[in-house]
């Protein structure tokens, strides 16, 4: 079981999920807490499919064959790490805005005639050069 997404997965997929630091537990040899069992009961493969594959179509990236480990790894990355087909994209959630759009512009700096000094406003000159 991949605990991060509350899904039942095969051995191949559990190994790949672990590569992405997702927590996986075996069904038969693991000890399960009541909280973990309740979480799995609230989740499950169908619910995860509705959330993580809401915007997916076969043309985006076909479901990989069970023996194709590299395509499975790519699929899991696109699905869970990149959130490529997550339901939040379907609801029109905006993509994160680039940081350059959020940060204020650098103040425009005008050179002061004082040696090797740049200031943002003439009034900021502390050299007393008398040219301001």
PDB file of C-alpha atoms in Angstrom, residues 7-56:
ATOM      1  CA  UNK A   7      -3.657   3.099  -2.777  1.00  0.00           C
ATOM      2  CA  UNK A   8      -2.953  -0.579  -3.245  1.00  0.00           C
ATOM      3  CA  UNK A   9       0.038  -1.057  -5.558  1.00  0.00           C
ATOM      4  CA  UNK A  10       2.062  -3.972  -6.933  1.00  0.00           C
ATOM      5  CA  UNK A  11       5.643  -4.726  -5.880  1.00  0.00           C
ATOM      6  CA  UNK A  12       7.101  -2.961  -8.937  1.00  0.00           C
ATOM      7  CA  UNK A  13       5.124   0.216  -8.299  1.00  0.00           C
ATOM      8  CA  UNK A  14       5.871   0.171  -4.559  1.00  0.00           C
ATOM      9  CA  UNK A  15       9.594   0.114  -5.357  1.00  0.00           C
ATOM     10  CA  UNK A  16       9.248   3.045  -7.735  1.00  0.00           C
ATOM     11  CA  UNK A  17       7.112   4.974  -5.246  1.00  0.00           C
ATOM     12  CA  UNK A  18       9.877   4.478  -2.669  1.00  0.00           C
ATOM     13  CA  UNK A  19      12.354   6.016  -5.130  1.00  0.00           C
ATOM     14  CA  UNK A  20      10.206   9.170  -4.912  1.00  0.00           C
ATOM     15  CA  UNK A  21      10.261   8.972  -1.087  1.00  0.00           C
ATOM     16  CA  UNK A  22       6.619   7.849  -0.920  1.00  0.00           C
ATOM     17  CA  UNK A  23       5.910   5.643   2.085  1.00  0.00           C
ATOM     18  CA  UNK A  24       4.822   2.100   1.189  1.00  0.00           C
ATOM     19  CA  UNK A  25       3.832  -0.788   3.462  1.00  0.00           C
ATOM     20  CA  UNK A  26       3.359  -4.458   2.711  1.00  0.00           C
ATOM     21  CA  UNK A  27      -0.073  -5.876   3.395  1.00  0.00           C
ATOM     22  CA  UNK A  28       0.701  -9.165   5.085  1.00  0.00           C
ATOM     23  CA  UNK A  29       3.962  -8.624   6.959  1.00  0.00           C
ATOM     24  CA  UNK A  30       3.370  -5.078   8.232  1.00  0.00           C
ATOM     25  CA  UNK A  31       1.781  -3.946  11.442  1.00  0.00           C
ATOM     26  CA  UNK A  32      -1.109  -1.570  10.847  1.00  0.00           C
ATOM     27  CA  UNK A  33      -2.431   1.046  13.252  1.00  0.00           C
ATOM     28  CA  UNK A  34      -6.136   1.816  13.467  1.00  0.00           C
ATOM     29  CA  UNK A  35      -5.392   5.250  12.014  1.00  0.00           C
ATOM     30  CA  UNK A  36      -3.643   3.747   8.983  1.00  0.00           C
ATOM     31  CA  UNK A  37      -6.509   1.333   8.342  1.00  0.00           C
ATOM     32  CA  UNK A  38      -9.014   4.193   8.621  1.00  0.00           C
ATOM     33  CA  UNK A  39      -6.953   6.290   6.192  1.00  0.00           C
ATOM     34  CA  UNK A  40      -6.922   3.465   3.639  1.00  0.00           C
ATOM     35  CA  UNK A  41     -10.674   2.992   4.074  1.00  0.00           C
ATOM     36  CA  UNK A  42     -11.182   6.711   3.382  1.00  0.00           C
ATOM     37  CA  UNK A  43      -8.948   6.531   0.319  1.00  0.00           C
ATOM     38  CA  UNK A  44      -8.493   3.636  -2.021  1.00  0.00           C
ATOM     39  CA  UNK A  45      -7.621   3.223  -5.668  1.00  0.00           C
ATOM     40  CA  UNK A  46     -10.924   4.508  -7.063  1.00  0.00           C
ATOM     41  CA  UNK A  47     -10.806   7.702  -5.037  1.00  0.00           C
ATOM     42  CA  UNK A  48      -7.139   8.252  -5.909  1.00  0.00           C
ATOM     43  CA  UNK A  49      -7.915   7.672  -9.582  1.00  0.00           C
ATOM     44  CA  UNK A  50     -10.618  10.363  -9.462  1.00  0.00           C
ATOM     45  CA  UNK A  51      -8.212  12.829  -7.852  1.00  0.00           C
ATOM     46  CA  UNK A  52      -4.894  12.102  -9.584  1.00  0.00           C
ATOM     47  CA  UNK A  53      -6.170  11.186 -13.064  1.00  0.00           C
ATOM     48  CA  UNK A  54      -9.009  13.711 -13.391  1.00  0.00           C
ATOM     49  CA  UNK A  55      -7.403  15.434 -16.393  1.00  0.00           C
ATOM     50  CA  UNK A  56      -5.741  12.372 -17.921  1.00  0.00           C
TER      51      UNK A  56
END
